[in-house]
Coordinates of C-alpha atoms and ligand atoms in Angstrom, one line a residue:
Chain A
X1 CA -193.4 -61.3 54.7
X2 CA -190.9 -61.1 57.5
X3 CA -189.0 -57.8 57.1
X4 CA -188.3 -55.6 60.1
X5 CA -191.4 -53.7 61.2
X6 CA -191.6 -50.2 59.8
X7 CA -189.1 -50.6 57.0
X8 CA -191.8 -51.4 54.4
X9 CA -194.4 -49.0 53.2
X10 CA -196.9 -51.7 53.9
X11 CA -195.7 -51.5 57.5
X12 CA -197.9 -48.5 58.2
X13 CA -196.8 -45.8 55.8
X14 CA -199.2 -45.1 53.0
X15 CA -197.8 -45.4 49.5
X16 CA -199.2 -43.7 46.4
X17 CA -197.9 -46.4 44.1
X18 CA -198.8 -49.9 45.4
X19 CA -196.8 -52.3 43.4
X20 CA -194.6 -53.1 40.4
X21 CA -197.5 -52.9 37.9
X22 CA -198.4 -49.3 38.9
X23 CA -194.9 -48.5 37.6
X24 CA -194.5 -50.9 34.7
X25 CA -197.9 -50.5 33.1
X26 CA -200.7 -50.1 32.4
X27 CA -200.8 -51.4 28.9
X28 CA -202.5 -48.5 27.1
X29 CA -203.3 -46.7 24.0
X30 CA -201.2 -43.5 23.8
X31 CA -200.3 -40.8 24.0
X32 CA -200.3 -39.9 27.7
X33 CA -200.5 -42.1 30.8
X34 CA -201.8 -39.3 33.0
X35 CA -203.9 -37.5 30.4
X36 CA -205.1 -40.5 28.5
X37 CA -204.9 -43.7 30.5
X38 CA -205.6 -42.1 33.9
X39 CA -208.4 -40.1 32.4
X40 CA -210.0 -43.2 30.9
X41 CA -209.9 -44.9 34.3
X42 CA -211.5 -41.8 36.0
X43 CA -214.3 -42.0 33.4
X44 CA -214.7 -45.8 33.8
X45 CA -214.9 -45.5 37.6
X46 CA -217.6 -42.9 37.2
X47 CA -219.5 -45.1 34.8
X48 CA -219.4 -48.2 37.1
X49 CA -220.6 -46.1 40.0
X50 CA -223.4 -44.6 38.0
X51 CA -224.5 -47.8 36.4
X52 CA -226.3 -47.3 33.1
X53 CA -224.9 -45.2 30.2
X54 CA -225.6 -41.6 31.1
X55 CA -227.7 -39.7 28.6
X56 CA -225.5 -36.7 29.1
X57 CA -222.0 -36.0 30.6
X58 CA -220.3 -32.8 31.5
X59 CA -216.6 -33.2 31.7
X60 CA -215.0 -30.4 33.5
X61 CA -211.2 -30.0 33.3
X62 CA -208.9 -28.2 35.7
X63 CA -205.1 -27.4 35.8
X64 CA -202.9 -29.2 33.3
X65 CA -205.9 -31.2 32.2
X66 CA -207.6 -27.9 31.2
X67 CA -204.5 -26.6 29.4
X68 CA -203.7 -29.7 27.4
X69 CA -206.8 -32.0 27.2
X70 CA -207.2 -31.5 23.5
X71 CA -203.8 -32.6 22.5
X72 CA -203.6 -35.6 24.7
X73 CA -207.0 -36.9 23.8
X74 CA -208.0 -36.6 27.5
X75 CA -211.6 -35.9 26.6
X76 CA -211.8 -38.8 24.3
X77 CA -210.3 -41.0 27.0
X78 CA -212.8 -39.9 29.7
X79 CA -215.6 -40.4 27.3
X80 CA -214.2 -43.9 26.5
X81 CA -214.1 -44.6 30.2
X82 CA -217.7 -43.6 30.5
X83 CA -218.4 -46.2 27.8
X84 CA -216.7 -48.7 30.1
X85 CA -213.6 -49.0 27.9
X86 CA -210.3 -50.2 29.5
X87 CA -207.0 -48.2 29.0
X88 CA -205.8 -50.5 26.2
X89 CA -209.1 -50.6 24.4
X90 CA -208.3 -50.0 20.7
X91 CA -211.6 -48.1 20.3
X92 CA -210.5 -45.4 22.7
X93 CA -209.4 -42.9 19.9
X94 CA -212.9 -43.2 18.4
X95 CA -214.9 -42.9 21.6
X96 CA -216.5 -39.5 20.8
X97 CA -218.2 -41.0 17.7
X98 CA -219.1 -44.2 19.6
X99 CA -220.7 -42.1 22.4
X100 CA -222.8 -40.2 19.9
X101 CA -224.0 -43.5 18.2
X102 CA -224.8 -44.9 21.6
X103 CA -226.9 -41.9 22.6
X104 CA -224.6 -40.2 25.1
X105 CA -224.2 -36.5 24.8
X106 CA -220.9 -35.2 26.1
X107 CA -219.4 -31.8 26.6
X108 CA -215.9 -30.7 27.6
X109 CA -215.8 -27.7 29.9
X110 CA -212.9 -25.7 31.3
X111 CA -213.3 -25.4 35.0
X112 CA -212.5 -22.4 37.2
X113 CA -211.6 -22.2 40.8
X114 CA -209.7 -24.5 43.2
X115 CA -208.7 -28.0 42.3
X116 CA -206.9 -30.7 44.3
X117 CA -204.2 -31.7 41.8
X118 CA -202.7 -30.4 38.5
X119 CA -204.6 -33.2 36.7
X120 CA -208.2 -32.9 37.9
X121 CA -211.4 -33.8 36.1
X122 CA -214.9 -33.4 37.5
X123 CA -217.7 -35.4 35.9
X124 CA -221.4 -34.6 36.0
X125 CA -223.6 -37.4 34.7
X126 CA -227.2 -36.9 33.9
X127 CA -229.9 -39.6 33.7
X128 CA -231.7 -37.6 31.0
X129 CA -230.2 -35.1 28.6
X130 CA -232.7 -32.4 29.6
X131 CA -232.2 -32.7 33.3
X132 CA -231.1 -29.6 35.2
X133 CA -229.3 -31.3 38.0
X134 CA -226.8 -34.1 37.5
X135 CA -227.7 -37.5 38.9
X136 CA -224.1 -38.2 39.8
X137 CA -220.9 -36.3 40.3
X138 CA -217.3 -37.4 40.8
X139 CA -214.0 -35.6 41.1
X140 CA -210.9 -37.6 40.0
X141 CA -207.2 -36.8 39.8
X142 CA -204.6 -38.5 37.6
X143 CA -201.4 -38.7 39.6
X144 CA -199.1 -40.2 37.0
X145 CA -198.4 -43.4 35.2
X146 CA -202.1 -44.1 34.7
X147 CA -202.7 -44.1 38.5
X148 CA -205.7 -42.2 39.8
X149 CA -207.3 -41.0 43.0
X150 CA -211.0 -40.4 43.1
X151 CA -211.4 -37.8 45.8
X152 CA -215.1 -36.9 45.7
X153 CA -218.2 -39.0 44.9
X154 CA -221.6 -37.2 45.0
X155 CA -220.1 -34.6 47.4
X156 CA -218.6 -37.1 49.8
X157 CA -214.9 -36.8 50.3
X158 CA -213.4 -40.2 49.6
X159 CA -210.1 -41.9 48.8
X160 CA -210.3 -44.4 46.0
X161 CA -207.5 -45.6 43.6
X162 CA -209.3 -48.1 41.5
X163 CA -206.3 -50.4 42.0
X164 CA -208.4 -52.9 44.0
X165 CA -211.9 -54.3 43.8
X166 CA -213.8 -51.5 45.4
X167 CA -217.1 -51.4 47.3
X168 CA -219.0 -48.1 47.7
X169 CA -221.8 -47.9 50.2
X170 CA -224.1 -45.1 50.9
X171 CA -225.9 -45.4 54.2
X172 CA -227.6 -43.6 57.1
X173 CA -225.0 -42.2 59.5
X174 CA -226.0 -44.6 62.3
X175 CA -223.9 -46.5 64.9
X176 CA -222.7 -49.9 63.9
X177 CA -222.8 -49.5 60.2
X178 CA -219.1 -50.0 59.7
X179 CA -219.3 -53.1 61.9
X180 CA -222.1 -54.6 59.8
X181 CA -220.1 -54.2 56.6
X182 CA -216.9 -55.4 58.1
X183 CA -218.6 -58.5 59.5
X184 CA -220.2 -59.4 56.2
X185 CA -216.8 -59.0 54.4
X186 CA -215.2 -61.1 57.0
X187 CA -217.7 -63.9 56.5
X188 CA -216.7 -64.0 52.9
X189 CA -213.1 -64.0 53.7
X190 CA -212.5 -60.6 52.1
X191 CA -209.7 -58.5 53.5
X192 CA -210.1 -54.7 53.6
X193 CA -207.1 -52.9 52.3
X194 CA -208.1 -49.3 52.8
X195 CA -211.3 -47.6 53.9
X196 CA -212.5 -44.1 53.8
X197 CA -215.7 -42.7 55.4
X198 CA -217.4 -39.4 55.1
X199 CA -220.8 -38.0 55.9
X200 CA -222.7 -35.0 54.9
X201 CA -224.0 -34.1 58.4
X202 CA -224.3 -35.6 61.8
X203 CA -226.9 -38.4 61.5
X204 CA -227.4 -37.7 57.9
X205 CA -226.1 -39.6 54.8
X206 CA -222.7 -41.2 54.9
X207 CA -220.5 -43.0 52.4
X208 CA -218.0 -45.8 52.9
X209 CA -215.4 -46.7 50.2
X210 CA -213.6 -50.0 50.8
X211 CA -210.8 -51.3 48.7
X212 CA -210.3 -55.0 49.2
X213 CA -207.8 -57.7 48.3
X214 CA -210.4 -60.1 47.0
X215 CA -213.3 -60.0 44.6
X216 CA -216.8 -59.7 45.8
X217 CA -219.2 -62.7 45.6
X218 CA -222.4 -62.0 43.7
X219 CA -224.5 -62.5 46.8
X220 CA -222.9 -59.6 48.7
X221 CA -225.0 -56.9 47.2
X222 CA -228.2 -58.4 48.4
X223 CA -226.8 -59.2 51.8
X224 CA -225.9 -55.5 52.3
X225 CA -229.0 -54.1 50.8
X226 CA -231.1 -56.1 53.3
X227 CA -230.2 -53.5 55.9
X228 CA -232.6 -50.5 55.8
X229 CA -229.8 -48.2 56.8
X230 CA -227.9 -49.1 53.6
X231 CA -229.2 -47.0 50.7
X232 CA -227.0 -48.1 47.9
X233 CA -224.3 -50.7 47.2
X234 CA -222.0 -50.2 44.3
X235 CA -218.9 -52.0 43.0
X236 CA -216.0 -50.7 40.9
X237 CA -213.7 -52.9 39.1
X238 CA -211.1 -51.0 37.0
X239 CA -207.9 -52.7 38.1
Chain B
X1 CA -193.1 -54.3 50.0
X2 CA -190.3 -54.4 52.6
X3 CA -188.3 -51.6 51.2
X4 CA -188.9 -47.9 50.8
X5 CA -185.5 -46.8 49.7
X6 CA -183.1 -48.0 47.0
X7 CA -180.6 -48.8 49.6
X8 CA -183.0 -51.1 51.4
X9 CA -184.0 -52.7 48.2
X10 CA -180.4 -53.4 47.3
X11 CA -179.4 -54.7 50.7
X12 CA -182.4 -56.9 51.0
X13 CA -181.9 -58.4 47.6
X14 CA -178.2 -59.0 48.5
X15 CA -179.1 -60.6 51.8
X16 CA -181.5 -62.9 50.0
X17 CA -178.8 -63.7 47.5
X18 CA -181.0 -62.6 44.6
X19 CA -180.8 -60.1 41.7
X20 CA -183.0 -57.0 42.2
X21 CA -185.4 -58.4 39.5
X22 CA -185.8 -61.8 41.2
X23 CA -186.2 -60.2 44.6
X24 CA -188.8 -57.9 43.4
X25 CA -190.8 -60.7 41.8
X26 CA -190.9 -62.3 45.3
X27 CA -191.9 -59.0 47.0
X28 CA -194.6 -58.4 44.4
X29 CA -196.2 -61.8 44.9
X30 CA -196.1 -61.2 48.7
X31 CA -197.8 -57.9 48.2
X32 CA -200.6 -59.1 45.8
X33 CA -201.2 -62.5 47.3
X34 CA -200.9 -64.0 43.8
X35 CA -198.3 -66.6 42.9
X36 CA -195.0 -65.6 41.5
X37 CA -195.9 -67.5 38.4
X38 CA -199.0 -65.3 37.8
X39 CA -197.1 -62.1 38.4
X40 CA -194.3 -63.3 36.1
X41 CA -196.8 -64.1 33.4
X42 CA -198.4 -60.7 33.5
X43 CA -195.0 -59.0 33.2
X44 CA -194.0 -61.4 30.3
X45 CA -197.2 -60.3 28.5
X46 CA -196.1 -56.7 29.0
X47 CA -192.7 -57.4 27.5
X48 CA -194.4 -59.0 24.5
X49 CA -196.3 -55.7 24.0
X50 CA -193.1 -53.8 24.3
X51 CA -191.4 -55.9 21.6
X52 CA -194.5 -55.5 19.4
X53 CA -194.3 -51.7 19.8
X54 CA -190.7 -51.7 18.7
X55 CA -191.6 -53.7 15.6
X56 CA -194.5 -51.5 14.8
X57 CA -192.5 -48.3 15.2
X58 CA -190.0 -49.6 12.7
X59 CA -192.4 -51.0 10.2
X60 CA -195.7 -49.1 10.3
X61 CA -196.5 -45.5 9.6
X62 CA -196.0 -43.6 12.9
X63 CA -197.0 -40.2 11.7
X64 CA -198.9 -38.7 14.6
X65 CA -202.4 -37.2 14.3
X66 CA -200.9 -33.7 14.6
X67 CA -198.5 -34.5 11.8
X68 CA -195.7 -33.1 13.9
X69 CA -193.7 -36.3 14.5
X70 CA -193.2 -39.8 13.2
X71 CA -190.9 -42.0 11.2
X72 CA -187.7 -40.8 12.9
X73 CA -186.9 -44.3 14.3
X74 CA -186.8 -45.5 10.7
X75 CA -184.5 -42.6 9.7
X76 CA -182.0 -43.6 12.4
X77 CA -182.2 -47.2 11.4
X78 CA -181.6 -46.5 7.8
X79 CA -178.8 -44.1 8.6
X80 CA -177.0 -46.6 10.8
X81 CA -177.4 -49.4 8.2
X82 CA -180.2 -51.6 9.3
X83 CA -181.0 -53.6 12.4
X84 CA -178.5 -55.7 14.3
X85 CA -180.5 -58.8 13.6
X86 CA -182.8 -59.2 10.6
X87 CA -185.7 -59.9 13.0
X88 CA -187.3 -56.7 11.8
X89 CA -187.5 -55.9 8.2
X90 CA -187.5 -52.2 7.7
X91 CA -189.2 -50.9 4.6
X92 CA -187.4 -48.0 2.9
X93 CA -188.5 -44.5 3.6
X94 CA -189.6 -43.0 0.4
X95 CA -188.8 -39.3 0.5
X96 CA -189.6 -37.2 3.5
X97 CA -192.2 -38.6 5.8
X98 CA -195.5 -36.7 5.7
X99 CA -194.8 -35.7 9.2
X100 CA -191.8 -33.8 8.2
X101 CA -193.9 -31.2 6.3
X102 CA -195.2 -29.8 9.6
X103 CA -191.7 -29.2 10.9
X104 CA -189.6 -27.4 8.4
X105 CA -186.5 -27.7 10.5
X106 CA -186.6 -31.5 10.3
X107 CA -186.9 -31.4 6.5
X108 CA -183.9 -29.2 6.0
X109 CA -181.5 -31.3 8.1
X110 CA -182.8 -34.7 7.2
X111 CA -183.1 -34.1 3.5
X112 CA -185.0 -37.1 2.1
X113 CA -184.2 -39.2 5.1
X114 CA -180.9 -40.1 3.7
X115 CA -177.6 -40.4 5.5
X116 CA -174.6 -38.4 4.3
X117 CA -173.3 -41.4 2.3
X118 CA -176.6 -42.2 0.7
X119 CA -174.8 -43.6 -2.4
X120 CA -173.7 -46.6 -0.4
X121 CA -176.5 -49.2 -0.4
X122 CA -177.7 -49.3 3.1
X123 CA -177.2 -52.5 5.0
X124 CA -174.8 -53.9 2.4
X125 CA -171.3 -52.4 2.4
X126 CA -172.0 -50.2 5.4
X127 CA -171.8 -52.4 8.5
X128 CA -174.5 -51.7 11.1
X129 CA -173.7 -48.6 12.9
X130 CA -171.1 -47.7 10.4
X131 CA -172.3 -44.2 9.8
X132 CA -173.0 -43.4 13.3
X133 CA -170.9 -41.5 15.9
X134 CA -172.6 -43.5 18.6
X135 CA -171.8 -46.9 17.3
X136 CA -173.7 -50.0 16.7
X137 CA -175.4 -50.8 20.0
X138 CA -176.3 -47.3 21.3
X139 CA -177.7 -46.2 17.9
X140 CA -179.9 -49.3 17.8
X141 CA -181.2 -48.7 21.3
X142 CA -181.9 -45.1 20.3
X143 CA -183.8 -46.0 17.3
X144 CA -185.9 -48.6 19.2
X145 CA -186.7 -46.1 21.9
X146 CA -187.8 -43.6 19.3
X147 CA -189.9 -46.3 17.6
X148 CA -191.9 -47.0 20.8
X149 CA -192.4 -43.4 21.6
X150 CA -193.6 -42.8 18.0
X151 CA -196.1 -45.6 18.3
X152 CA -197.4 -44.0 21.5
X153 CA -197.7 -40.6 19.8
X154 CA -199.7 -42.1 17.0
X155 CA -202.1 -43.7 19.5
X156 CA -200.8 -47.2 19.3
X157 CA -200.5 -49.7 22.2
X158 CA -197.6 -49.3 24.6
X159 CA -196.8 -50.1 28.2
X160 CA -196.4 -47.0 30.4
X161 CA -192.9 -47.2 32.0
X162 CA -193.5 -45.4 34.2
X163 CA -195.5 -43.1 32.0
X164 CA -196.5 -43.0 28.4
X165 CA -194.3 -40.0 27.8
X166 CA -191.3 -42.0 28.8
X167 CA -192.5 -45.4 27.3
X168 CA -189.7 -45.7 24.8
X169 CA -186.6 -45.8 27.0
X170 CA -187.0 -49.2 28.7
X171 CA -188.1 -51.1 25.6
X172 CA -185.4 -49.4 23.6
X173 CA -182.5 -50.6 25.7
X174 CA -184.2 -53.9 26.7
X175 CA -185.0 -55.1 23.2
X176 CA -181.7 -54.0 21.7
X177 CA -179.7 -55.6 24.5
X178 CA -181.7 -58.8 24.2
X179 CA -180.7 -59.1 20.6
X180 CA -177.1 -58.3 21.4
X181 CA -176.6 -60.5 24.4
X182 CA -179.0 -63.3 23.3
X183 CA -181.0 -62.9 26.5
X184 CA -184.2 -64.9 26.8
X185 CA -187.6 -63.4 27.3
X186 CA -187.5 -64.8 30.8
X187 CA -184.3 -62.8 31.5
X188 CA -186.0 -59.7 30.1
X189 CA -189.1 -60.2 32.3
X190 CA -186.9 -60.4 35.4
X191 CA -185.3 -57.2 34.2
X192 CA -188.6 -55.5 34.1
X193 CA -189.2 -56.4 37.7
X194 CA -185.9 -54.8 38.5
X195 CA -186.9 -51.6 36.6
X196 CA -190.2 -51.7 38.4
X197 CA -188.6 -52.0 41.8
X198 CA -186.5 -49.0 41.2
X199 CA -189.4 -47.0 39.8
X200 CA -191.5 -48.0 42.8
X201 CA -189.0 -46.4 45.2
X202 CA -188.7 -43.3 43.0
X203 CA -192.5 -42.9 42.6
X204 CA -193.2 -43.3 46.3
X205 CA -190.4 -41.0 47.5
X206 CA -190.7 -38.4 44.7
X207 CA -192.9 -38.5 41.6
X208 CA -193.2 -39.9 38.2
X209 CA -195.5 -37.5 36.4
X210 CA -194.5 -34.4 34.4
X211 CA -197.4 -32.5 35.9
X212 CA -196.1 -32.9 39.4
X213 CA -192.3 -33.0 38.9
X214 CA -191.3 -32.0 35.3
X215 CA -189.7 -34.3 32.8
X216 CA -187.0 -35.4 35.2
X217 CA -189.8 -37.3 36.9
X218 CA -190.8 -39.1 33.7
X219 CA -187.9 -39.4 31.3
X220 CA -185.4 -39.1 34.2
X221 CA -187.1 -41.8 36.2
X222 CA -187.3 -44.1 33.2
X223 CA -183.5 -43.7 32.5
X224 CA -182.7 -44.4 36.1
X225 CA -184.9 -47.5 36.1
X226 CA -183.4 -48.7 32.8
X227 CA -179.9 -48.1 33.9
X228 CA -180.3 -49.9 37.2
X229 CA -182.1 -52.8 35.6
X230 CA -179.4 -53.2 32.9
X231 CA -176.7 -53.3 35.5
X232 CA -178.7 -55.9 37.4
X233 CA -179.1 -58.0 34.3
X234 CA -175.4 -57.8 33.5
X235 CA -174.7 -59.3 36.9
X236 CA -173.8 -56.3 39.0
X237 CA -174.3 -56.7 42.7
X238 CA -177.6 -55.0 43.7
X239 CA -175.7 -52.3 45.7
X240 CA -173.6 -51.7 42.7
X241 CA -176.5 -51.6 40.3
X242 CA -178.2 -49.0 42.5
X243 CA -175.4 -46.6 41.8
X244 CA -176.5 -46.6 38.1
X245 CA -179.8 -45.1 39.2
X246 CA -178.2 -42.2 41.1
X247 CA -175.7 -41.6 38.3
X248 CA -178.5 -41.5 35.7
X249 CA -180.9 -39.4 37.7
X250 CA -178.2 -36.7 38.4
X251 CA -178.0 -36.2 34.7
X252 CA -181.6 -35.3 34.3
X253 CA -182.3 -33.3 37.4
X254 CA -184.1 -30.1 36.5
X255 CA -185.4 -31.3 33.2
X256 CA -188.7 -29.5 32.6
X257 CA -191.9 -30.7 31.1
X258 CA -192.7 -28.4 28.2
X259 CA -194.6 -30.4 25.5
X260 CA -195.3 -28.3 22.5
X261 CA -199.0 -27.9 22.0
X262 CA -199.5 -30.1 25.1
X263 CA -198.8 -33.1 22.9
X264 CA -196.6 -36.0 24.0
X265 CA -194.5 -35.5 20.9
X266 CA -192.0 -32.6 21.0
X267 CA -189.7 -32.8 22.9
X268 CA -190.9 -36.1 24.4
X269 CA -190.0 -38.5 21.6
X270 CA -186.4 -37.4 21.1
X271 CA -185.9 -37.4 24.9
X272 CA -186.7 -41.1 24.8
X273 CA -184.0 -41.6 22.2
X274 CA -181.5 -39.7 24.2
X275 CA -182.7 -41.4 27.4
X276 CA -181.9 -44.9 26.0
X277 CA -178.3 -43.8 25.2
X278 CA -177.9 -42.3 28.7
X279 CA -179.3 -45.4 30.3
X280 CA -176.6 -47.5 28.6
X281 CA -173.9 -45.0 29.7
X282 CA -175.1 -45.0 33.3
X283 CA -175.2 -48.8 33.5
X284 CA -171.7 -49.0 32.0
X285 CA -170.4 -46.5 34.6
X286 CA -171.9 -48.5 37.5
X287 CA -170.6 -51.8 36.0
X288 CA -167.2 -50.3 35.7
X289 CA -167.3 -49.4 39.4
X290 CA -168.1 -45.7 39.2
X291 CA -170.1 -44.7 42.2
X292 CA -172.7 -42.1 42.7
X293 CA -171.0 -40.0 45.4
X294 CA -174.4 -38.6 46.4
X295 CA -176.3 -41.8 47.3
X296 CA -179.1 -42.6 44.9
X297 CA -181.7 -42.1 47.5
X298 CA -180.5 -38.6 48.2
X299 CA -180.6 -37.9 44.5
X300 CA -184.3 -39.0 44.5
X301 CA -184.9 -36.5 47.3
X302 CA -183.3 -33.8 45.2
X303 CA -185.6 -34.7 42.3
X304 CA -188.5 -34.1 44.6
X305 CA -187.1 -30.8 45.8
X306 CA -186.3 -29.5 42.3
X307 CA -189.7 -30.7 40.9
X308 CA -191.6 -29.0 43.7
X309 CA -189.8 -25.8 43.1
X310 CA -190.5 -25.9 39.4
X311 CA -193.0 -23.3 38.3
X312 CA -196.4 -24.4 37.0
X313 CA -195.5 -23.3 33.5
X314 CA -192.8 -25.9 33.3
X315 CA -194.9 -28.8 34.5
X316 CA -196.9 -30.2 31.6
X317 CA -199.2 -27.2 31.2
X318 CA -197.6 -26.2 27.8
X319 CA -197.3 -22.7 29.2
X320 CA -193.6 -22.5 29.3
X321 CA -190.3 -23.8 27.9
X322 CA -190.3 -25.2 24.4
X323 CA -194.0 -25.0 24.2
X324 CA -193.9 -21.2 24.5
X325 CA -191.1 -20.5 21.9
X326 CA -192.3 -18.6 18.8
X327 CA -192.4 -21.8 16.9
X328 CA -194.0 -23.7 19.7
X329 CA -196.8 -21.1 19.8
X330 CA -197.2 -21.1 16.1
X331 CA -197.6 -24.9 16.1
X332 CA -200.2 -24.6 18.8
X333 CA -202.1 -22.0 16.8
X334 CA -202.0 -24.2 13.7
X335 CA -203.3 -27.2 15.6
X336 CA -206.2 -25.2 16.9
X337 CA -207.1 -24.1 13.4
X338 CA -206.8 -27.7 12.1
X339 CA -209.4 -28.8 14.6
Ligands
SF4_1 S1 -191.8 -33.3 28.3 FE1 -193.5 -33.7 29.7 S2 -195.0 -34.8 28.5 FE2 -193.0 -34.9 27.4 S3 -192.1 -36.8 28.2 FE3 -191.3 -35.1 29.4 S4 -192.7 -35.1 31.2 FE4 -193.7 -36.3 29.6

């Protein structure tokens, strides 16, 4: 594109809504884009990051989510997302029953304390129903029109919209890690759109979240995992 | 995208010699790296879903799970004397809809869903729109908008435009105008790109969710998007079409988000019906040469300012406004009991 520099949001200014389909769309099962479609996407992002079907899920609601989750089917939508359903999956309204049949116990909880956005959900996923500590946690916000922002994964502060193919890497906080990842992506001709990095402590665990323009080749996981410093490689595809 | 304001959007489209819709298609393809044909196809699919939602809202039972709403689109259609084209066959509404039981007010005023001149066989002697004060076209747009919003409330499939709460307005005016003007699906798809371009600017400079900015951000934005797109489709110059956006938005500034029981039903559904009518009016104003004295981009800024100043209680929490009226509270209590 050849517009004057700086006039377009893509010319350096971050935009919350990336394109025409974040305004017209998504196709979805009603009744609420933020409380149903956005919620389903938050649940689905959590599921894809976690991997298998969790045996148990605590769904903690804040703000407007806490006030109105019953009426909008927010809870059913998040549970549907945890079952890897898309926003226009006709089974969404029946997700609670389907979860039960599939062996996932789920609980809706009203959260207390601070939250980053009026529509915030926190998910605690457990590998086993009896576990005391969750195996995975995620905080997501639903910012309108089905658009979301995942702001926290396992305690790492991140920025992830789910609008692009997303790569989530957990690694040792060591020099050169970002370069390794960037180089591998470059070799595959993958362009990085956005990237967020956080770490728990100096030289401790770190997380990278990369949103890219292209899909990932199947070999990428192995190529990344070959590095000792890289502890986990996960992909999210909920565009 | 190369634009971040409505003015830039309009000026760039004009410089390119394109309608807003066609310019946006080009911009979208540039942004995503896909071909314009691919982007167009996705939008065309969305338009198909919109048309299907209109049809379902007029032919299927749209009583919501709460029982609070549903079937009103059919009431309007019956009252006005049928659809403009026989493309949708509307089954008669036998007696009051089940949904009406939950809202005594609706029952009293609507009777058995009959218009004042119920003796006249509907659709025969009464010309379409014959009963209505609004007239043929606007009443049709209104009923189509209600139809889609009712499909949404009854957990059917819709396209969020920009949200599900406001999903009726754009299909309402688009589908009714398509029938009226004989526009092709291709024309309509370009129109959706125009609506999306306008929404893109509003969303990135202000907001499009009731939780952040009140109903002005949802229903208000949808009306502005529909109005600007309609003017664009009717051949207004882009800079002229953009006036429709500001004109429309000014009319919904301050509209609060106060869904009864937290459900996207009351007042959301009727606001979509009103929204369709307002969108037609705003587009007509702009096409007639009426200007938004306060430029549309400044109106978008006002929406941001007003929405930010709105108390929490009026931003989708169901803790204020209509949701907290005595009747609103009673409905909420009844819903809890029903659970
Ligand atoms: S009242 Fe609130 S929930 Fe209903 S349409 Fe308006 S913004 Fe959406």
